[in-house]
Amino acid sequence: MAINGQQQGREVLSAVHYRTGEAVAVTLENGLIGSIEKLEGISGEEADSLPIVAPGLVDLQINGYCGLDFNTLPYREGLASEFIRKLWMEGVTSSYPTVITNSAEAIEEAMRSIADACRRDAAVEAGVAGIHLEGPFITPEDGARGAHGRAYVGPPDWELFQRWQEAAEGRIRIITLSPEWEGSAAFISRCAESGVVVSIGHTAATPEQIAEAVAAGARMSTHLGNGSHPMLQRHPNYIWEQLAQDRLWSCIIGDGFHLPEQVLKVVMKVKGEQAILVSDAVALSGLPPGEYETHVGGSVVLTPEGKLHLAGNDKILAGSAQMLLFGIRHLAKAGLADWRDAWEMASIRPSAFMGLPSAEGLSPGSPADLALLRHKEDGIELVGTYKSGIAVMKREALT
């Protein structure tokens, strides 16, 4: 495979293993990790000069980045190619571009455009692990519906979904829906049988409907704690029920704005290895602070701290403007997780959940999708990214 005009070959990378702290030689061969061997006779000072090597990040929910938006149609030429390459600057080696509620025709066009980009560009094909369809089979209720257009919300429709899946050439791997609709269980079962992960989100479902959805094959919660009503019955409610369902993995936005630290802590404690970090980033992520006009929220403000809110009300979020690296740093800085565990919440765990080859992390035979890091006073810094064994981003000369 060739990416950015570079062919896969053989390279030996000297680095410090993110988990063990040992200096290692990582051999990259034909896009895979060939071997990992401990480097003998390395002094502490020499080890300190080496970058830290970790598995590449995997984002299960990302709407856009740096002005590139998967929900503004038609896509401009090269959008997906530019998007994947910009994600390398954030250590993201695999992602699930997220298309939200829209007209049937618009969703079909988005699916066809992404599939076409995958066929045209090897980097896009390698970087897009699948498509996440968020809606339109969600709740019509205000609050829990979020920014999704009410006019396009409706009950699950298998024939319509198959039309979109055909346009995507089978690339829809995640669908977010609400199981409150009649016929949801049958739809969920058919999705699960076809290998599509069903995630519960933007819902007003009862605990009984959620339990039925899980029994039918639902396996994930989309940005748990967000996309919900501003006021809920204290118990039972759909957040408690999703936390209590052992077979549901929970995706959480760890930017420090979407969920308070207490909620992050509770979800992480309850779900353990089944807690996954997502960015849910919108197109304004990666752009300078300032006021912007958007097609969804209208006039919005991106603060220097990284919060994105409506211009008229700083208490109402207008989406996520931070990437996975930001979330990892936040969890570590807040003392909610060791940075290595937080890193795995955004790399190995989503890979394992989705059944990706990268689930084995830094192991011989795994894809050589890697991130190179340095320690800084305020946390970790990304200094390099490898995709399929090819150095696709370097911020400094690496030994």
Coordinates of C-alpha atoms in Angstrom, one line a residue:
M1 CA 0.0 0.0 0.0
A2 CA 1.1 3.5 -0.7
I3 CA 0.0 6.5 1.4
N4 CA 1.0 10.0 0.6
G5 CA 3.2 8.6 -2.1
Q6 CA 5.2 6.5 0.4
Q7 CA 5.4 2.8 0.1
Q8 CA 5.3 0.4 3.1
G9 CA 8.7 -1.0 3.9
R10 CA 10.8 -1.8 6.9
E11 CA 11.8 0.6 9.7
V12 CA 13.1 0.1 13.2
L13 CA 11.8 2.7 15.6
S14 CA 13.5 3.3 18.9
A15 CA 11.1 4.5 21.6
V16 CA 9.8 4.0 25.1
H17 CA 6.8 1.7 25.4
Y18 CA 3.9 3.7 26.7
R19 CA 2.7 1.0 29.1
T20 CA 5.9 -0.7 30.4
G21 CA 8.2 2.4 30.3
E22 CA 10.9 0.3 28.8
A23 CA 13.1 1.4 25.9
V24 CA 12.2 -0.8 22.9
A25 CA 13.1 -1.3 19.3
V26 CA 9.8 -1.6 17.3
T27 CA 10.3 -3.1 13.9
L28 CA 7.7 -2.1 11.3
E29 CA 7.4 -4.3 8.3
N30 CA 4.9 -4.0 5.4
G31 CA 2.4 -2.0 7.5
L32 CA 2.5 -4.3 10.5
I33 CA 4.5 -4.4 13.8
G34 CA 7.1 -7.1 13.1
S35 CA 8.6 -7.3 16.5
I36 CA 9.1 -5.4 19.8
E37 CA 12.4 -6.0 21.5
K38 CA 13.8 -4.4 24.7
L39 CA 16.8 -2.2 24.1
E40 CA 19.7 -3.2 26.3
G41 CA 22.3 -0.9 27.8
I42 CA 20.1 2.3 27.5
S43 CA 20.8 4.9 30.2
G44 CA 18.1 6.9 31.8
E45 CA 19.3 10.0 29.9
E46 CA 19.2 8.2 26.6
A47 CA 15.7 6.8 27.3
D48 CA 14.5 10.3 28.2
S49 CA 15.5 11.4 24.7
L50 CA 13.4 8.8 23.0
P51 CA 9.7 9.4 22.1
I52 CA 7.0 7.4 23.8
V53 CA 5.2 5.0 21.4
A54 CA 1.5 4.2 21.8
P55 CA -1.3 2.8 19.7
G56 CA -2.9 5.2 17.3
L57 CA -6.2 6.8 18.4
V58 CA -9.6 5.5 17.2
D59 CA -12.6 7.9 17.1
L60 CA -16.0 6.3 16.9
Q61 CA -17.8 9.6 16.5
I62 CA -16.5 12.6 14.7
N63 CA -18.6 15.0 12.6
G64 CA -15.8 17.2 11.2
Y65 CA -12.5 19.0 11.9
C66 CA -10.7 22.2 10.9
G67 CA -13.6 23.5 8.9
L68 CA -14.3 20.2 7.2
D69 CA -17.9 19.0 7.8
F70 CA -19.5 15.7 6.9
N71 CA -22.9 17.2 7.4
T72 CA -22.7 20.1 4.9
L73 CA -23.6 19.0 1.4
P74 CA -22.5 18.7 -1.3
Y75 CA -19.0 17.7 -0.1
R76 CA -16.3 19.8 -1.6
E77 CA -13.7 18.1 -3.7
G78 CA -11.1 16.3 -1.5
L79 CA -12.9 16.8 1.8
A80 CA -12.4 13.2 3.1
S81 CA -8.8 13.1 1.9
E82 CA -8.0 16.3 3.7
F83 CA -9.9 15.3 6.8
I84 CA -8.0 12.0 7.2
R85 CA -4.7 13.7 6.8
K86 CA -5.6 16.4 9.3
L87 CA -6.5 13.7 11.8
W88 CA -3.0 12.4 11.7
M89 CA -2.0 15.7 13.3
E90 CA -4.1 14.6 16.3
G91 CA -2.8 11.0 16.4
V92 CA -6.0 9.6 15.1
T93 CA -5.3 6.7 12.8
S94 CA -8.8 5.3 12.4
S95 CA -12.1 7.1 12.5
Y96 CA -15.8 6.8 11.9
P97 CA -17.0 9.9 10.1
T98 CA -20.4 10.7 11.5
V99 CA -23.4 11.7 9.4
I100 CA -26.4 13.0 11.4
T101 CA -30.1 13.3 10.8
N102 CA -31.0 14.8 7.4
S103 CA -33.3 14.1 4.5
A104 CA -33.2 10.6 3.0
E105 CA -31.6 12.0 -0.1
A106 CA -29.0 14.0 1.7
I107 CA -27.9 11.0 3.8
E108 CA -27.7 8.9 0.7
E109 CA -25.5 11.5 -1.0
A110 CA -23.2 11.7 2.1
M111 CA -22.8 7.9 2.1
R112 CA -22.0 7.7 -1.6
S113 CA -19.5 10.6 -1.3
I114 CA -17.6 8.9 1.5
A115 CA -17.6 5.6 -0.3
D116 CA -16.3 7.3 -3.4
A117 CA -13.5 8.9 -1.5
C118 CA -12.5 5.6 0.0
R119 CA -12.2 4.1 -3.5
R120 CA -10.2 7.0 -4.8
D121 CA -7.7 7.5 -2.0
A122 CA -5.8 4.7 -0.2
A123 CA -5.3 6.9 2.8
V124 CA -9.0 7.4 3.2
E125 CA -9.7 3.7 2.7
A126 CA -7.2 2.9 5.4
G127 CA -8.3 5.6 7.8
V128 CA -12.1 5.3 7.6
A129 CA -12.8 2.2 9.6
G130 CA -16.5 2.7 9.0
I131 CA -19.3 5.3 9.0
H132 CA -21.4 6.3 12.0
L133 CA -25.0 7.2 11.1
E134 CA -26.3 9.2 14.0
G135 CA -30.1 9.4 13.3
P136 CA -32.6 9.9 11.9
F137 CA -34.3 7.1 13.9
I138 CA -34.1 9.1 17.2
T139 CA -36.5 10.8 19.5
P140 CA -38.6 13.7 18.1
E141 CA -38.7 15.3 21.6
D142 CA -37.0 18.6 22.2
G143 CA -33.9 18.5 24.3
A144 CA -33.1 14.9 23.8
R145 CA -33.2 15.4 20.1
G146 CA -30.3 17.9 20.4
A147 CA -29.5 19.8 17.2
H148 CA -31.0 17.1 14.9
G149 CA -33.7 18.5 12.6
R150 CA -37.2 17.5 13.8
A151 CA -38.5 17.4 10.2
Y152 CA -36.3 14.4 9.3
V153 CA -36.8 12.3 12.5
G154 CA -38.8 9.1 12.1
P155 CA -39.2 5.4 13.0
P156 CA -36.7 2.8 12.0
D157 CA -37.0 1.8 8.3
W158 CA -35.0 -1.2 7.2
E159 CA -35.5 -0.7 3.5
L160 CA -34.4 2.9 3.8
F161 CA -31.4 1.9 5.8
Q162 CA -30.4 -0.7 3.2
R163 CA -30.6 2.0 0.6
W164 CA -28.1 4.1 2.6
Q165 CA -25.9 1.0 3.2
E166 CA -25.8 0.3 -0.5
A167 CA -24.7 3.8 -1.2
A168 CA -22.0 3.5 1.5
E169 CA -20.9 0.2 -0.1
G170 CA -21.4 -1.5 3.2
R171 CA -19.4 1.0 5.3
I172 CA -22.1 1.9 7.8
R173 CA -20.8 0.2 10.9
I174 CA -22.5 2.1 13.7
I175 CA -26.1 3.5 13.9
T176 CA -27.4 5.7 16.7
L177 CA -31.1 5.3 17.3
S178 CA -33.8 5.6 20.0
P179 CA -35.6 2.3 20.8
E180 CA -38.8 4.2 21.7
W181 CA -40.3 3.6 18.3
E182 CA -42.5 0.7 17.5
G183 CA -40.6 -2.0 15.6
S184 CA -37.2 -0.9 17.1
A185 CA -36.4 -4.4 18.4
A186 CA -36.8 -6.1 15.0
F187 CA -34.7 -3.3 13.3
I188 CA -32.0 -3.6 15.9
S189 CA -31.9 -7.4 15.5
R190 CA -31.5 -7.1 11.7
C191 CA -28.7 -4.5 12.2
A192 CA -26.9 -6.8 14.6
E193 CA -27.2 -9.8 12.3
S194 CA -25.7 -7.7 9.5
G195 CA -22.7 -6.6 11.6
V196 CA -23.8 -3.1 12.3
V197 CA -23.4 -1.9 15.9
V198 CA -26.5 -0.4 17.3
S199 CA -26.0 2.5 19.8
I200 CA -28.7 4.0 21.9
G201 CA -28.7 7.8 21.9
H202 CA -30.9 10.9 21.6
T203 CA -33.6 8.9 23.2
A204 CA -36.7 9.3 25.4
A205 CA -37.0 5.5 25.7
T206 CA -38.3 3.9 28.8
P207 CA -36.1 1.5 30.8
E208 CA -38.2 -1.4 29.5
Q209 CA -37.6 -0.3 25.9
I210 CA -33.9 0.0 26.5
A211 CA -33.8 -3.5 28.0
E212 CA -35.7 -4.8 25.0
A213 CA -33.2 -3.1 22.7
V214 CA -30.3 -4.7 24.5
A215 CA -31.9 -8.1 24.3
A216 CA -32.3 -7.5 20.5
G217 CA -28.6 -6.7 20.1
A218 CA -28.0 -3.0 21.0
R219 CA -24.4 -2.8 22.4
M220 CA -23.4 0.9 22.9
S221 CA -24.6 4.2 24.3
T222 CA -23.9 7.3 22.2
H223 CA -22.3 10.2 24.2
L224 CA -24.0 9.0 27.4
G225 CA -25.3 11.9 29.5
N226 CA -25.5 14.3 26.6
G227 CA -28.2 14.5 24.0
S228 CA -30.8 14.2 26.8
H229 CA -33.6 16.2 28.3
P230 CA -32.5 19.1 30.6
M231 CA -34.7 17.6 33.4
L232 CA -35.4 13.9 34.0
Q233 CA -37.3 11.9 36.5
R234 CA -34.8 11.0 39.2
H235 CA -35.4 7.3 38.8
P236 CA -36.0 5.3 36.8
N237 CA -34.7 7.0 33.6
Y238 CA -32.9 6.2 30.4
I239 CA -29.4 7.2 31.8
W240 CA -29.6 5.0 34.8
E241 CA -30.9 2.1 32.7
Q242 CA -28.1 2.4 30.2
L243 CA -25.5 2.4 33.0
A244 CA -27.1 -0.6 34.5
Q245 CA -27.2 -2.7 31.3
D246 CA -24.0 -4.8 31.5
R247 CA -23.9 -5.4 27.8
L248 CA -23.9 -1.7 26.8
W249 CA -20.5 0.0 26.3
S250 CA -20.6 3.7 27.1
C251 CA -19.2 6.4 24.9
I252 CA -18.4 9.6 26.7
I253 CA -17.2 13.1 25.7
G254 CA -14.2 13.9 28.0
D255 CA -13.7 17.6 27.1
G256 CA -14.6 18.8 30.5
F257 CA -17.6 20.8 29.1
H258 CA -20.1 18.2 28.1
L259 CA -19.9 16.2 31.4
P260 CA -18.9 17.3 34.9
E261 CA -16.1 15.3 36.5
Q262 CA -18.5 13.6 38.9
V263 CA -20.4 12.1 36.0
L264 CA -17.3 11.1 34.1
K265 CA -16.1 9.4 37.3
V266 CA -19.3 7.5 37.8
V267 CA -19.5 6.2 34.2
M268 CA -15.9 5.1 34.2
K269 CA -16.3 3.3 37.6
V270 CA -19.5 1.6 36.5
K271 CA -18.5 0.6 33.0
G272 CA -14.8 0.0 33.6
E273 CA -13.2 -1.5 30.5
Q274 CA -16.4 -0.7 28.6
A275 CA -16.0 3.1 28.9
I276 CA -14.8 4.6 25.6
L277 CA -13.7 8.2 24.8
V278 CA -15.1 9.9 21.7
S279 CA -14.6 13.4 20.5
D280 CA -17.9 14.0 18.8
A281 CA -16.0 16.9 17.3
V282 CA -17.8 19.3 14.9
A283 CA -16.2 21.2 12.0
L284 CA -15.1 24.1 14.2
S285 CA -12.7 21.9 16.2
G286 CA -9.1 22.8 15.4
L287 CA -10.0 26.4 14.5
P288 CA -9.0 29.6 16.4
P289 CA -11.2 31.0 19.1
G290 CA -13.8 33.4 18.0
E291 CA -17.4 33.8 16.9
Y292 CA -18.6 31.7 13.9
E293 CA -21.8 31.3 11.9
T294 CA -22.9 27.6 11.6
H295 CA -25.6 25.9 9.6
V296 CA -26.9 24.1 12.8
G297 CA -26.5 26.4 15.8
G298 CA -26.4 29.8 14.0
S299 CA -24.1 32.2 15.8
V300 CA -21.7 30.4 18.1
V301 CA -18.6 31.2 20.1
L302 CA -15.5 29.1 20.5
T303 CA -13.7 30.2 23.7
P304 CA -9.9 30.2 24.2
E305 CA -10.5 27.4 26.8
G306 CA -12.1 25.2 24.1
K307 CA -15.7 25.5 24.9
L308 CA -18.2 25.9 22.0
H309 CA -21.5 27.6 23.0
L310 CA -24.3 29.6 21.5
A311 CA -23.5 33.3 21.1
G312 CA -26.6 34.3 23.0
N313 CA -26.2 31.9 25.9
D314 CA -22.8 30.6 27.2
K315 CA -24.6 27.8 29.1
I316 CA -25.9 26.1 26.0
L317 CA -23.2 24.0 24.2
A318 CA -23.1 24.1 20.4
G319 CA -21.2 20.9 20.0
S320 CA -17.8 19.5 20.8
A321 CA -14.7 21.5 19.6
Q322 CA -12.0 19.3 21.1
M323 CA -10.3 16.2 19.9
L324 CA -9.4 12.9 21.7
L325 CA -6.0 14.3 22.8
F326 CA -7.8 17.0 24.7
G327 CA -10.1 14.5 26.4
I328 CA -7.2 12.3 27.4
R329 CA -5.3 15.2 28.9
H330 CA -8.5 16.3 30.8
L331 CA -9.1 12.9 32.4
A332 CA -5.4 12.7 33.5
K333 CA -5.3 16.3 34.7
A334 CA -8.5 15.9 36.7
G335 CA -7.1 12.7 38.3
L336 CA -9.9 10.6 36.8
A337 CA -7.4 8.2 35.1
D338 CA -3.8 7.6 34.5
W339 CA -2.9 9.0 31.1
R340 CA -2.1 5.5 29.8
D341 CA -5.5 4.2 30.8
A342 CA -7.2 7.3 29.3
W343 CA -5.2 6.7 26.1
E344 CA -6.5 3.1 25.9
M345 CA -10.0 4.5 26.3
A346 CA -9.5 6.2 23.0
S347 CA -7.4 3.5 21.2
I348 CA -7.4 -0.1 22.2
R349 CA -10.9 -0.1 23.8
P350 CA -12.8 1.3 20.7
S351 CA -10.7 -1.0 18.5
A352 CA -11.6 -4.0 20.6
F353 CA -15.3 -3.1 20.7
M354 CA -15.4 -2.7 16.9
G355 CA -13.4 -5.8 16.2
L356 CA -10.5 -3.9 14.5
P357 CA -7.1 -5.6 14.0
S358 CA -5.6 -2.7 16.0
A359 CA -7.3 -4.1 19.2
E360 CA -4.0 -5.8 20.1
G361 CA -2.2 -2.5 20.4
L362 CA 1.5 -2.7 20.5
S363 CA 1.9 -6.4 19.6
P364 CA 3.7 -8.2 16.8
G365 CA 1.3 -8.7 13.9
S366 CA -0.8 -5.7 14.7
P367 CA -1.2 -2.9 12.3
A368 CA 1.6 -0.3 12.7
D369 CA -0.8 2.5 13.5
L370 CA 1.2 4.4 16.1
A371 CA 1.4 7.7 18.0
L372 CA 4.7 9.1 19.2
L373 CA 4.5 11.3 22.3
R374 CA 6.6 13.4 24.7
H375 CA 5.9 14.4 28.3
K376 CA 5.2 18.1 28.9
E377 CA 4.4 20.0 32.1
D378 CA 0.7 20.1 31.3
G379 CA 0.5 16.5 30.0
I380 CA 1.5 14.6 26.9
E381 CA 2.3 16.1 23.5
L382 CA 1.9 14.3 20.1
V383 CA 5.1 14.5 18.1
G384 CA 4.6 11.9 15.4
T385 CA 2.0 9.6 13.8
Y386 CA 2.4 6.3 11.8
K387 CA -0.3 4.9 9.6
S388 CA 0.1 1.4 8.3
G389 CA 3.8 1.6 9.0
I390 CA 4.3 4.9 7.2
A391 CA 5.4 8.0 9.0
V392 CA 2.6 10.4 8.1
M393 CA 3.3 13.2 10.6
K394 CA 6.5 14.3 12.5
R395 CA 6.7 17.4 14.5
E396 CA 10.4 17.0 15.4
A397 CA 13.5 14.9 14.5
L398 CA 13.0 11.6 16.2
T399 CA 15.9 9.3 17.1

